[in-house]
Structure formats: structure tokens, C-alpha cells
């Protein structure tokens, strides 16, 4: 995806290790906003 | 098949149970073929038909209940793993969930006959909080139909299966050559795909410490983008503070809203 963004002219980078590495290094995280959560059906 | 018949005859119920359990747990083992063969062996008196039925049924139910509880405990994470091989993991999860929800519990009655849905149904039922009594009720009937159908066909057409086995033995060498070529072609294809994506993988990677430093010194010019295609289903999902999400399956539209004057840092799980 970063490659595609670069082709579109964006200055794109990839965070090595992703969210896991970010969290492990003690950097700040936040809850995903309710609007971004995908609600899936439940039998209860 | 030509190997399975003598193997099932020799190791009987243990091998049958192992294959059924493995397939029910999501491993690519030919449980249907094993049940079919066990049915054929039962026709010749090598195994007892009822014992074949009960053995296969119990093994499948153990595997299904295991996946059900894994689905219940892990939420959507297990489905994300099972859908990882899919071209679009997110739509794989959503499609499976919708399909399962729409058809309700009756899916469990015929799911065993449909590859893919077969493995997805128990963790879906667990993830979607179906009651265990209900799950067991429908899953047991579905597994019973599956085992019964294969075992009965094997039992009734045992002579035909034996004839096929003899045919396969005589064509053994040709089969081995064909299988060898197919495996070689598949390995070649995987190497080609790997090399192709390695060539595309040229985007610079930035360690998290370096990014944290850049954020501290040049925060306004940095945009962190969450491109996870799944993992947004659990209520307690988290993301990097201040990041925004773009939908990877809708990249064409999403890029229109991205700023070209800022550095964009992408991340996933």
C-alpha cells in the first residue's frame, strides 16, 4: 500500500513492527472511535 | 484413496478419529474420504459400521466444540486468522458473518458439506455468542448427516471403491508423475509470487523510536494512518494515538482525502 501511495506522489513510510512494536515501546495508544468499529451481528 | 484403504483397514478407528478431528480443527485433512473408506471397510467386515459412525461423529464434535470455544474467547481474532489466506480478509469475515447470521442455526446442518464454511461455522457460532446447547444441538445433527452420508455411500458402494483402488494402483506411476509435476508447478508459482512482491516491497521502514522522535520535533507535518483490514471488531480495539484510519479495500477513494504535503506513516497490527 505504501508503494501505491508513493506512486500517487505521497511521501509514504511503513512503521516497522506496526501497532505491536509501537505499543511495546511504550508509546501512546487510544481506543478506536465508536464510529470506526464495525458492528457485527450477535445471536444474543 | 489407494493408500487410505489399507491404512484404515489396519489402524481403523484411531486413524479415522485422528483425521476427522484434524479436519474439524481446520487442518486440511481428507476426513470425508476417510469416512467413505471406513464405510467401505465396514462393508467387508473389517470395522463395525455403527462404531465408524460414532467414532467419526465424536471426533468431529470434539474439534467443533474446541473451535466454538476458541471463537467465543478470541472474538473476531480467530476469524481474522482463518480469513488471512483470503484475498480480502475483512470482506471474508463480514461475508461469513452475514451468511451465518442470515441463515441462522440451520447453517450448521449443512455446513460440513461446504468447504470453507465447514471450518468457519463453529468459531462463528462462538464469536456470535450462540448458546452452547443450541450449537451442540444443530452441530451434532449436521455432523451426523455428514458422517452418515459418507459412511453410507462407502458402505453401499464398497465394491466400486475397491475397483477404483485397483485402478489407481495400476496407474500408480502415472499418478505419481502428475502429482510431482503439480507440486513442482505450485512451488514455482509460489516463488514467482514471492519474488514479485519482494520487488514491490521498497517502501522505507521507520522504527517506532525514530517515528516518536520525528513526531516530537515535527508533529504537524506527520500523519499516522491505520491500514488494518481487520481488528476493528472488538469493543476494546486500540490504535496509535492521533492516527486516522483508511479502508485498504477502498484505497482509490481514500487517497483523495490524504494530504500530499505531509509525511504519511502506515501501520497495521
PDB file of N, CA and C in Angstrom, chain B residues 21-111:
ATOM      1  N   UNK B  21     -10.850 -35.440  13.524  1.00  0.00           N
ATOM      2  CA  UNK B  21     -10.544 -34.385  14.499  1.00  0.00           C
ATOM      3  C   UNK B  21      -9.699 -33.285  13.851  1.00  0.00           C
ATOM      4  N   UNK B  22      -8.687 -33.716  13.077  1.00  0.00           N
ATOM      5  CA  UNK B  22      -7.803 -32.737  12.426  1.00  0.00           C
ATOM      6  C   UNK B  22      -8.584 -31.847  11.473  1.00  0.00           C
ATOM      7  N   UNK B  23      -9.466 -32.457  10.674  1.00  0.00           N
ATOM      8  CA  UNK B  23     -10.233 -31.633   9.727  1.00  0.00           C
ATOM      9  C   UNK B  23     -11.185 -30.693  10.459  1.00  0.00           C
ATOM     10  N   UNK B  24     -11.813 -31.211  11.512  1.00  0.00           N
ATOM     11  CA  UNK B  24     -12.742 -30.363  12.274  1.00  0.00           C
ATOM     12  C   UNK B  24     -12.019 -29.185  12.919  1.00  0.00           C
ATOM     13  N   UNK B  25     -10.727 -29.362  13.219  1.00  0.00           N
ATOM     14  CA  UNK B  25      -9.940 -28.276  13.824  1.00  0.00           C
ATOM     15  C   UNK B  25      -9.392 -27.316  12.774  1.00  0.00           C
ATOM     16  N   UNK B  26      -9.705 -27.572  11.513  1.00  0.00           N
ATOM     17  CA  UNK B  26      -9.318 -26.631  10.466  1.00  0.00           C
ATOM     18  C   UNK B  26      -8.116 -27.044   9.654  1.00  0.00           C
ATOM     19  N   UNK B  27      -7.558 -28.223   9.949  1.00  0.00           N
ATOM     20  CA  UNK B  27      -6.405 -28.669   9.167  1.00  0.00           C
ATOM     21  C   UNK B  27      -6.894 -29.346   7.886  1.00  0.00           C
ATOM     22  N   UNK B  28      -6.125 -29.199   6.801  1.00  0.00           N
ATOM     23  CA  UNK B  28      -6.593 -29.735   5.515  1.00  0.00           C
ATOM     24  C   UNK B  28      -6.400 -31.252   5.392  1.00  0.00           C
ATOM     25  N   UNK B  29      -7.153 -32.019   6.147  1.00  0.00           N
ATOM     26  CA  UNK B  29      -7.091 -33.476   6.050  1.00  0.00           C
ATOM     27  C   UNK B  29      -8.397 -34.002   5.451  1.00  0.00           C
ATOM     28  N   UNK B  30      -8.297 -35.121   4.717  1.00  0.00           N
ATOM     29  CA  UNK B  30      -9.487 -35.613   3.991  1.00  0.00           C
ATOM     30  C   UNK B  30     -10.395 -36.458   4.874  1.00  0.00           C
ATOM     31  N   UNK B  31     -11.119 -35.828   5.796  1.00  0.00           N
ATOM     32  CA  UNK B  31     -11.990 -36.587   6.698  1.00  0.00           C
ATOM     33  C   UNK B  31     -13.110 -37.284   5.929  1.00  0.00           C
ATOM     34  N   UNK B  32     -13.679 -36.571   4.946  1.00  0.00           N
ATOM     35  CA  UNK B  32     -14.763 -37.165   4.166  1.00  0.00           C
ATOM     36  C   UNK B  32     -14.317 -38.453   3.492  1.00  0.00           C
ATOM     37  N   UNK B  33     -13.121 -38.416   2.929  1.00  0.00           N
ATOM     38  CA  UNK B  33     -12.578 -39.597   2.247  1.00  0.00           C
ATOM     39  C   UNK B  33     -12.320 -40.717   3.250  1.00  0.00           C
ATOM     40  N   UNK B  34     -11.842 -40.339   4.442  1.00  0.00           N
ATOM     41  CA  UNK B  34     -11.577 -41.336   5.484  1.00  0.00           C
ATOM     42  C   UNK B  34     -12.875 -42.018   5.925  1.00  0.00           C
ATOM     43  N   UNK B  35     -13.946 -41.218   6.071  1.00  0.00           N
ATOM     44  CA  UNK B  35     -15.234 -41.788   6.495  1.00  0.00           C
ATOM     45  C   UNK B  35     -15.779 -42.705   5.391  1.00  0.00           C
ATOM     46  N   UNK B  36     -15.647 -42.231   4.157  1.00  0.00           N
ATOM     47  CA  UNK B  36     -16.085 -43.016   2.996  1.00  0.00           C
ATOM     48  C   UNK B  36     -15.371 -44.372   2.978  1.00  0.00           C
ATOM     49  N   UNK B  37     -14.042 -44.309   3.169  1.00  0.00           N
ATOM     50  CA  UNK B  37     -13.232 -45.524   3.146  1.00  0.00           C
ATOM     51  C   UNK B  37     -13.586 -46.431   4.320  1.00  0.00           C
ATOM     52  N   UNK B  38     -13.770 -45.826   5.493  1.00  0.00           N
ATOM     53  CA  UNK B  38     -14.124 -46.629   6.668  1.00  0.00           C
ATOM     54  C   UNK B  38     -15.465 -47.322   6.448  1.00  0.00           C
ATOM     55  N   UNK B  39     -16.393 -46.624   5.772  1.00  0.00           N
ATOM     56  CA  UNK B  39     -17.678 -47.238   5.436  1.00  0.00           C
ATOM     57  C   UNK B  39     -17.476 -48.448   4.532  1.00  0.00           C
ATOM     58  N   UNK B  40     -16.565 -48.309   3.562  1.00  0.00           N
ATOM     59  CA  UNK B  40     -16.287 -49.413   2.640  1.00  0.00           C
ATOM     60  C   UNK B  40     -15.642 -50.584   3.388  1.00  0.00           C
ATOM     61  N   UNK B  41     -14.713 -50.269   4.302  1.00  0.00           N
ATOM     62  CA  UNK B  41     -14.055 -51.326   5.082  1.00  0.00           C
ATOM     63  C   UNK B  41     -15.090 -52.045   5.955  1.00  0.00           C
ATOM     64  N   UNK B  42     -16.050 -51.267   6.477  1.00  0.00           N
ATOM     65  CA  UNK B  42     -17.107 -51.862   7.309  1.00  0.00           C
ATOM     66  C   UNK B  42     -17.937 -52.853   6.493  1.00  0.00           C
ATOM     67  N   UNK B  43     -18.118 -52.571   5.210  1.00  0.00           N
ATOM     68  CA  UNK B  43     -18.899 -53.472   4.362  1.00  0.00           C
ATOM     69  C   UNK B  43     -18.234 -54.838   4.232  1.00  0.00           C
ATOM     70  N   UNK B  44     -16.900 -54.861   4.323  1.00  0.00           N
ATOM     71  CA  UNK B  44     -16.162 -56.129   4.228  1.00  0.00           C
ATOM     72  C   UNK B  44     -15.942 -56.765   5.603  1.00  0.00           C
ATOM     73  N   UNK B  45     -16.460 -56.136   6.629  1.00  0.00           N
ATOM     74  CA  UNK B  45     -16.350 -56.716   7.975  1.00  0.00           C
ATOM     75  C   UNK B  45     -15.107 -56.310   8.730  1.00  0.00           C
ATOM     76  N   UNK B  46     -14.279 -55.436   8.144  1.00  0.00           N
ATOM     77  CA  UNK B  46     -13.051 -55.004   8.821  1.00  0.00           C
ATOM     78  C   UNK B  46     -13.320 -54.072   9.995  1.00  0.00           C
ATOM     79  N   UNK B  47     -14.400 -53.323   9.921  1.00  0.00           N
ATOM     80  CA  UNK B  47     -14.805 -52.409  11.004  1.00  0.00           C
ATOM     81  C   UNK B  47     -16.315 -52.564  11.196  1.00  0.00           C
ATOM     82  N   UNK B  48     -16.798 -52.051  12.312  1.00  0.00           N
ATOM     83  CA  UNK B  48     -18.248 -52.075  12.533  1.00  0.00           C
ATOM     84  C   UNK B  48     -18.836 -50.740  12.082  1.00  0.00           C
ATOM     85  N   UNK B  49     -19.893 -50.821  11.290  1.00  0.00           N
ATOM     86  CA  UNK B  49     -20.469 -49.594  10.731  1.00  0.00           C
ATOM     87  C   UNK B  49     -20.877 -48.605  11.822  1.00  0.00           C
ATOM     88  N   UNK B  50     -21.554 -49.106  12.846  1.00  0.00           N
ATOM     89  CA  UNK B  50     -22.022 -48.202  13.906  1.00  0.00           C
ATOM     90  C   UNK B  50     -20.846 -47.562  14.641  1.00  0.00           C
ATOM     91  N   UNK B  51     -19.791 -48.358  14.841  1.00  0.00           N
ATOM     92  CA  UNK B  51     -18.616 -47.836  15.546  1.00  0.00           C
ATOM     93  C   UNK B  51     -17.919 -46.774  14.690  1.00  0.00           C
ATOM     94  N   UNK B  52     -17.904 -46.987  13.365  1.00  0.00           N
ATOM     95  CA  UNK B  52     -17.337 -45.989  12.444  1.00  0.00           C
ATOM     96  C   UNK B  52     -18.107 -44.676  12.589  1.00  0.00           C
ATOM     97  N   UNK B  53     -19.428 -44.808  12.590  1.00  0.00           N
ATOM     98  CA  UNK B  53     -20.286 -43.619  12.691  1.00  0.00           C
ATOM     99  C   UNK B  53     -20.029 -42.868  13.998  1.00  0.00           C
ATOM    100  N   UNK B  54     -20.027 -43.594  15.097  1.00  0.00           N
ATOM    101  CA  UNK B  54     -19.869 -42.950  16.415  1.00  0.00           C
ATOM    102  C   UNK B  54     -18.464 -42.344  16.563  1.00  0.00           C
ATOM    103  N   UNK B  55     -17.441 -43.081  16.117  1.00  0.00           N
ATOM    104  CA  UNK B  55     -16.057 -42.587  16.229  1.00  0.00           C
ATOM    105  C   UNK B  55     -15.887 -41.276  15.476  1.00  0.00           C
ATOM    106  N   UNK B  56     -16.326 -41.275  14.208  1.00  0.00           N
ATOM    107  CA  UNK B  56     -16.165 -40.070  13.385  1.00  0.00           C
ATOM    108  C   UNK B  56     -16.976 -38.913  13.965  1.00  0.00           C
ATOM    109  N   UNK B  57     -18.186 -39.213  14.410  1.00  0.00           N
ATOM    110  CA  UNK B  57     -19.074 -38.176  14.951  1.00  0.00           C
ATOM    111  C   UNK B  57     -18.452 -37.531  16.195  1.00  0.00           C
ATOM    112  N   UNK B  58     -17.980 -38.355  17.109  1.00  0.00           N
ATOM    113  CA  UNK B  58     -17.402 -37.805  18.355  1.00  0.00           C
ATOM    114  C   UNK B  58     -16.153 -36.980  18.046  1.00  0.00           C
ATOM    115  N   UNK B  59     -15.301 -37.485  17.133  1.00  0.00           N
ATOM    116  CA  UNK B  59     -14.070 -36.752  16.796  1.00  0.00           C
ATOM    117  C   UNK B  59     -14.405 -35.380  16.202  1.00  0.00           C
ATOM    118  N   UNK B  60     -15.386 -35.354  15.311  1.00  0.00           N
ATOM    119  CA  UNK B  60     -15.781 -34.079  14.681  1.00  0.00           C
ATOM    120  C   UNK B  60     -16.366 -33.133  15.720  1.00  0.00           C
ATOM    121  N   UNK B  61     -17.183 -33.666  16.607  1.00  0.00           N
ATOM    122  CA  UNK B  61     -17.800 -32.800  17.629  1.00  0.00           C
ATOM    123  C   UNK B  61     -16.743 -32.231  18.580  1.00  0.00           C
ATOM    124  N   UNK B  62     -15.735 -33.024  18.906  1.00  0.00           N
ATOM    125  CA  UNK B  62     -14.655 -32.510  19.776  1.00  0.00           C
ATOM    126  C   UNK B  62     -13.956 -31.327  19.095  1.00  0.00           C
ATOM    127  N   UNK B  63     -13.633 -31.510  17.794  1.00  0.00           N
ATOM    128  CA  UNK B  63     -12.987 -30.423  17.044  1.00  0.00           C
ATOM    129  C   UNK B  63     -13.867 -29.192  16.950  1.00  0.00           C
ATOM    130  N   UNK B  64     -15.157 -29.415  16.674  1.00  0.00           N
ATOM    131  CA  UNK B  64     -16.091 -28.290  16.529  1.00  0.00           C
ATOM    132  C   UNK B  64     -16.253 -27.519  17.837  1.00  0.00           C
ATOM    133  N   UNK B  65     -16.392 -28.254  18.930  1.00  0.00           N
ATOM    134  CA  UNK B  65     -16.571 -27.591  20.230  1.00  0.00           C
ATOM    135  C   UNK B  65     -15.311 -26.803  20.600  1.00  0.00           C
ATOM    136  N   UNK B  66     -14.148 -27.360  20.254  1.00  0.00           N
ATOM    137  CA  UNK B  66     -12.887 -26.640  20.514  1.00  0.00           C
ATOM    138  C   UNK B  66     -12.881 -25.307  19.769  1.00  0.00           C
ATOM    139  N   UNK B  67     -13.220 -25.348  18.462  1.00  0.00           N
ATOM    140  CA  UNK B  67     -13.238 -24.102  17.679  1.00  0.00           C
ATOM    141  C   UNK B  67     -14.334 -23.157  18.162  1.00  0.00           C
ATOM    142  N   UNK B  68     -15.455 -23.718  18.608  1.00  0.00           N
ATOM    143  CA  UNK B  68     -16.551 -22.888  19.133  1.00  0.00           C
ATOM    144  C   UNK B  68     -16.050 -22.066  20.322  1.00  0.00           C
ATOM    145  N   UNK B  69     -15.374 -22.749  21.256  1.00  0.00           N
ATOM    146  CA  UNK B  69     -14.906 -22.026  22.447  1.00  0.00           C
ATOM    147  C   UNK B  69     -13.762 -21.068  22.111  1.00  0.00           C
ATOM    148  N   UNK B  70     -12.920 -21.474  21.151  1.00  0.00           N
ATOM    149  CA  UNK B  70     -11.860 -20.549  20.722  1.00  0.00           C
ATOM    150  C   UNK B  70     -12.481 -19.280  20.135  1.00  0.00           C
ATOM    151  N   UNK B  71     -13.533 -19.459  19.334  1.00  0.00           N
ATOM    152  CA  UNK B  71     -14.248 -18.311  18.753  1.00  0.00           C
ATOM    153  C   UNK B  71     -14.863 -17.461  19.842  1.00  0.00           C
ATOM    154  N   UNK B  72     -15.399 -18.104  20.829  1.00  0.00           N
ATOM    155  CA  UNK B  72     -16.062 -17.389  21.917  1.00  0.00           C
ATOM    156  C   UNK B  72     -15.047 -16.560  22.722  1.00  0.00           C
ATOM    157  N   UNK B  73     -13.870 -17.149  22.964  1.00  0.00           N
ATOM    158  CA  UNK B  73     -12.852 -16.483  23.784  1.00  0.00           C
ATOM    159  C   UNK B  73     -12.120 -15.397  22.992  1.00  0.00           C
ATOM    160  N   UNK B  74     -11.782 -15.712  21.743  1.00  0.00           N
ATOM    161  CA  UNK B  74     -10.932 -14.782  20.994  1.00  0.00           C
ATOM    162  C   UNK B  74     -11.734 -13.743  20.217  1.00  0.00           C
ATOM    163  N   UNK B  75     -13.062 -13.878  20.199  1.00  0.00           N
ATOM    164  CA  UNK B  75     -13.859 -12.928  19.426  1.00  0.00           C
ATOM    165  C   UNK B  75     -13.550 -13.085  17.949  1.00  0.00           C
ATOM    166  N   UNK B  76     -13.242 -11.974  17.316  1.00  0.00           N
ATOM    167  CA  UNK B  76     -13.035 -11.996  15.870  1.00  0.00           C
ATOM    168  C   UNK B  76     -11.597 -12.291  15.481  1.00  0.00           C
ATOM    169  N   UNK B  77     -10.716 -12.392  16.470  1.00  0.00           N
ATOM    170  CA  UNK B  77      -9.304 -12.628  16.145  1.00  0.00           C
ATOM    171  C   UNK B  77      -9.109 -13.964  15.430  1.00  0.00           C
ATOM    172  N   UNK B  78      -9.795 -15.004  15.916  1.00  0.00           N
ATOM    173  CA  UNK B  78      -9.642 -16.316  15.296  1.00  0.00           C
ATOM    174  C   UNK B  78     -10.141 -16.291  13.851  1.00  0.00           C
ATOM    175  N   UNK B  79     -11.253 -15.591  13.629  1.00  0.00           N
ATOM    176  CA  UNK B  79     -11.780 -15.482  12.267  1.00  0.00           C
ATOM    177  C   UNK B  79     -10.803 -14.736  11.374  1.00  0.00           C
ATOM    178  N   UNK B  80     -10.165 -13.732  11.941  1.00  0.00           N
ATOM    179  CA  UNK B  80      -9.174 -12.973  11.168  1.00  0.00           C
ATOM    180  C   UNK B  80      -8.036 -13.892  10.741  1.00  0.00           C
ATOM    181  N   UNK B  81      -7.640 -14.802  11.637  1.00  0.00           N
ATOM    182  CA  UNK B  81      -6.561 -15.745  11.294  1.00  0.00           C
ATOM    183  C   UNK B  81      -7.039 -16.695  10.196  1.00  0.00           C
ATOM    184  N   UNK B  82      -8.258 -17.214  10.382  1.00  0.00           N
ATOM    185  CA  UNK B  82      -8.788 -18.161   9.397  1.00  0.00           C
ATOM    186  C   UNK B  82      -9.004 -17.488   8.040  1.00  0.00           C
ATOM    187  N   UNK B  83      -9.273 -16.180   8.062  1.00  0.00           N
ATOM    188  CA  UNK B  83      -9.518 -15.447   6.811  1.00  0.00           C
ATOM    189  C   UNK B  83      -8.234 -14.850   6.236  1.00  0.00           C
ATOM    190  N   UNK B  84      -7.117 -15.065   6.900  1.00  0.00           N
ATOM    191  CA  UNK B  84      -5.889 -14.419   6.456  1.00  0.00           C
ATOM    192  C   UNK B  84      -5.489 -14.861   5.058  1.00  0.00           C
ATOM    193  N   UNK B  85      -5.826 -16.110   4.718  1.00  0.00           N
ATOM    194  CA  UNK B  85      -5.468 -16.626   3.393  1.00  0.00           C
ATOM    195  C   UNK B  85      -6.354 -16.042   2.302  1.00  0.00           C
ATOM    196  N   UNK B  86      -7.444 -15.424   2.716  1.00  0.00           N
ATOM    197  CA  UNK B  86      -8.367 -14.854   1.734  1.00  0.00           C
ATOM    198  C   UNK B  86      -7.748 -13.615   1.078  1.00  0.00           C
ATOM    199  N   UNK B  87      -8.193 -13.309  -0.162  1.00  0.00           N
ATOM    200  CA  UNK B  87      -7.671 -12.127  -0.859  1.00  0.00           C
ATOM    201  C   UNK B  87      -8.065 -10.860  -0.105  1.00  0.00           C
ATOM    202  N   UNK B  88      -9.254 -10.865   0.500  1.00  0.00           N
ATOM    203  CA  UNK B  88      -9.723  -9.708   1.252  1.00  0.00           C
ATOM    204  C   UNK B  88     -10.198 -10.173   2.635  1.00  0.00           C
ATOM    205  N   UNK B  89      -9.302 -10.189   3.623  1.00  0.00           N
ATOM    206  CA  UNK B  89      -9.664 -10.729   4.939  1.00  0.00           C
ATOM    207  C   UNK B  89     -10.900 -10.079   5.539  1.00  0.00           C
ATOM    208  N   UNK B  90     -11.008  -8.754   5.383  1.00  0.00           N
ATOM    209  CA  UNK B  90     -12.154  -8.076   6.002  1.00  0.00           C
ATOM    210  C   UNK B  90     -13.474  -8.539   5.389  1.00  0.00           C
ATOM    211  N   UNK B  91     -13.530  -8.572   4.054  1.00  0.00           N
ATOM    212  CA  UNK B  91     -14.796  -8.994   3.442  1.00  0.00           C
ATOM    213  C   UNK B  91     -15.046 -10.469   3.695  1.00  0.00           C
ATOM    214  N   UNK B  92     -13.973 -11.246   3.867  1.00  0.00           N
ATOM    215  CA  UNK B  92     -14.129 -12.666   4.202  1.00  0.00           C
ATOM    216  C   UNK B  92     -14.847 -12.795   5.541  1.00  0.00           C
ATOM    217  N   UNK B  93     -14.421 -12.012   6.543  1.00  0.00           N
ATOM    218  CA  UNK B  93     -15.046 -12.068   7.867  1.00  0.00           C
ATOM    219  C   UNK B  93     -16.490 -11.582   7.787  1.00  0.00           C
ATOM    220  N   UNK B  94     -16.671 -10.426   7.158  1.00  0.00           N
ATOM    221  CA  UNK B  94     -18.011  -9.844   7.104  1.00  0.00           C
ATOM    222  C   UNK B  94     -18.982 -10.731   6.328  1.00  0.00           C
ATOM    223  N   UNK B  95     -18.504 -11.286   5.213  1.00  0.00           N
ATOM    224  CA  UNK B  95     -19.366 -12.133   4.390  1.00  0.00           C
ATOM    225  C   UNK B  95     -19.765 -13.402   5.144  1.00  0.00           C
ATOM    226  N   UNK B  96     -18.759 -14.020   5.791  1.00  0.00           N
ATOM    227  CA  UNK B  96     -19.044 -15.235   6.552  1.00  0.00           C
ATOM    228  C   UNK B  96     -20.024 -14.945   7.674  1.00  0.00           C
ATOM    229  N   UNK B  97     -19.822 -13.818   8.364  1.00  0.00           N
ATOM    230  CA  UNK B  97     -20.695 -13.465   9.485  1.00  0.00           C
ATOM    231  C   UNK B  97     -22.122 -13.213   9.005  1.00  0.00           C
ATOM    232  N   UNK B  98     -22.239 -12.463   7.913  1.00  0.00           N
ATOM    233  CA  UNK B  98     -23.576 -12.159   7.393  1.00  0.00           C
ATOM    234  C   UNK B  98     -24.288 -13.426   6.944  1.00  0.00           C
ATOM    235  N   UNK B  99     -23.534 -14.270   6.229  1.00  0.00           N
ATOM    236  CA  UNK B  99     -24.097 -15.529   5.733  1.00  0.00           C
ATOM    237  C   UNK B  99     -24.592 -16.371   6.904  1.00  0.00           C
ATOM    238  N   UNK B 100     -23.746 -16.459   7.917  1.00  0.00           N
ATOM    239  CA  UNK B 100     -24.078 -17.280   9.079  1.00  0.00           C
ATOM    240  C   UNK B 100     -25.272 -16.695   9.819  1.00  0.00           C
ATOM    241  N   UNK B 101     -25.321 -15.387   9.940  1.00  0.00           N
ATOM    242  CA  UNK B 101     -26.403 -14.751  10.683  1.00  0.00           C
ATOM    243  C   UNK B 101     -27.734 -14.873   9.920  1.00  0.00           C
ATOM    244  N   UNK B 102     -27.661 -14.672   8.595  1.00  0.00           N
ATOM    245  CA  UNK B 102     -28.873 -14.712   7.788  1.00  0.00           C
ATOM    246  C   UNK B 102     -29.509 -16.101   7.794  1.00  0.00           C
ATOM    247  N   UNK B 103     -28.661 -17.117   7.611  1.00  0.00           N
ATOM    248  CA  UNK B 103     -29.201 -18.480   7.569  1.00  0.00           C
ATOM    249  C   UNK B 103     -29.409 -19.044   8.978  1.00  0.00           C
ATOM    250  N   UNK B 104     -28.858 -18.322   9.947  1.00  0.00           N
ATOM    251  CA  UNK B 104     -29.061 -18.733  11.331  1.00  0.00           C
ATOM    252  C   UNK B 104     -28.473 -20.093  11.630  1.00  0.00           C
ATOM    253  N   UNK B 105     -29.105 -20.758  12.541  1.00  0.00           N
ATOM    254  CA  UNK B 105     -28.554 -22.015  13.040  1.00  0.00           C
ATOM    255  C   UNK B 105     -28.611 -23.136  12.007  1.00  0.00           C
ATOM    256  N   UNK B 106     -29.506 -22.990  11.027  1.00  0.00           N
ATOM    257  CA  UNK B 106     -29.632 -24.066  10.043  1.00  0.00           C
ATOM    258  C   UNK B 106     -28.355 -24.237   9.218  1.00  0.00           C
ATOM    259  N   UNK B 107     -27.507 -23.186   9.203  1.00  0.00           N
ATOM    260  CA  UNK B 107     -26.218 -23.307   8.501  1.00  0.00           C
ATOM    261  C   UNK B 107     -25.453 -24.512   9.034  1.00  0.00           C
ATOM    262  N   UNK B 108     -25.552 -24.721  10.338  1.00  0.00           N
ATOM    263  CA  UNK B 108     -24.798 -25.798  10.963  1.00  0.00           C
ATOM    264  C   UNK B 108     -25.243 -27.176  10.469  1.00  0.00           C
ATOM    265  N   UNK B 109     -26.443 -27.248   9.942  1.00  0.00           N
ATOM    266  CA  UNK B 109     -26.947 -28.547   9.494  1.00  0.00           C
ATOM    267  C   UNK B 109     -26.264 -29.021   8.212  1.00  0.00           C
ATOM    268  N   UNK B 110     -25.902 -28.064   7.349  1.00  0.00           N
ATOM    269  CA  UNK B 110     -25.295 -28.478   6.077  1.00  0.00           C
ATOM    270  C   UNK B 110     -23.871 -27.940   5.888  1.00  0.00           C
ATOM    271  N   UNK B 111     -23.379 -27.197   6.884  1.00  0.00           N
ATOM    272  CA  UNK B 111     -22.059 -26.561   6.744  1.00  0.00           C
ATOM    273  C   UNK B 111     -20.943 -27.567   6.482  1.00  0.00           C
TER     274      UNK B 111
END
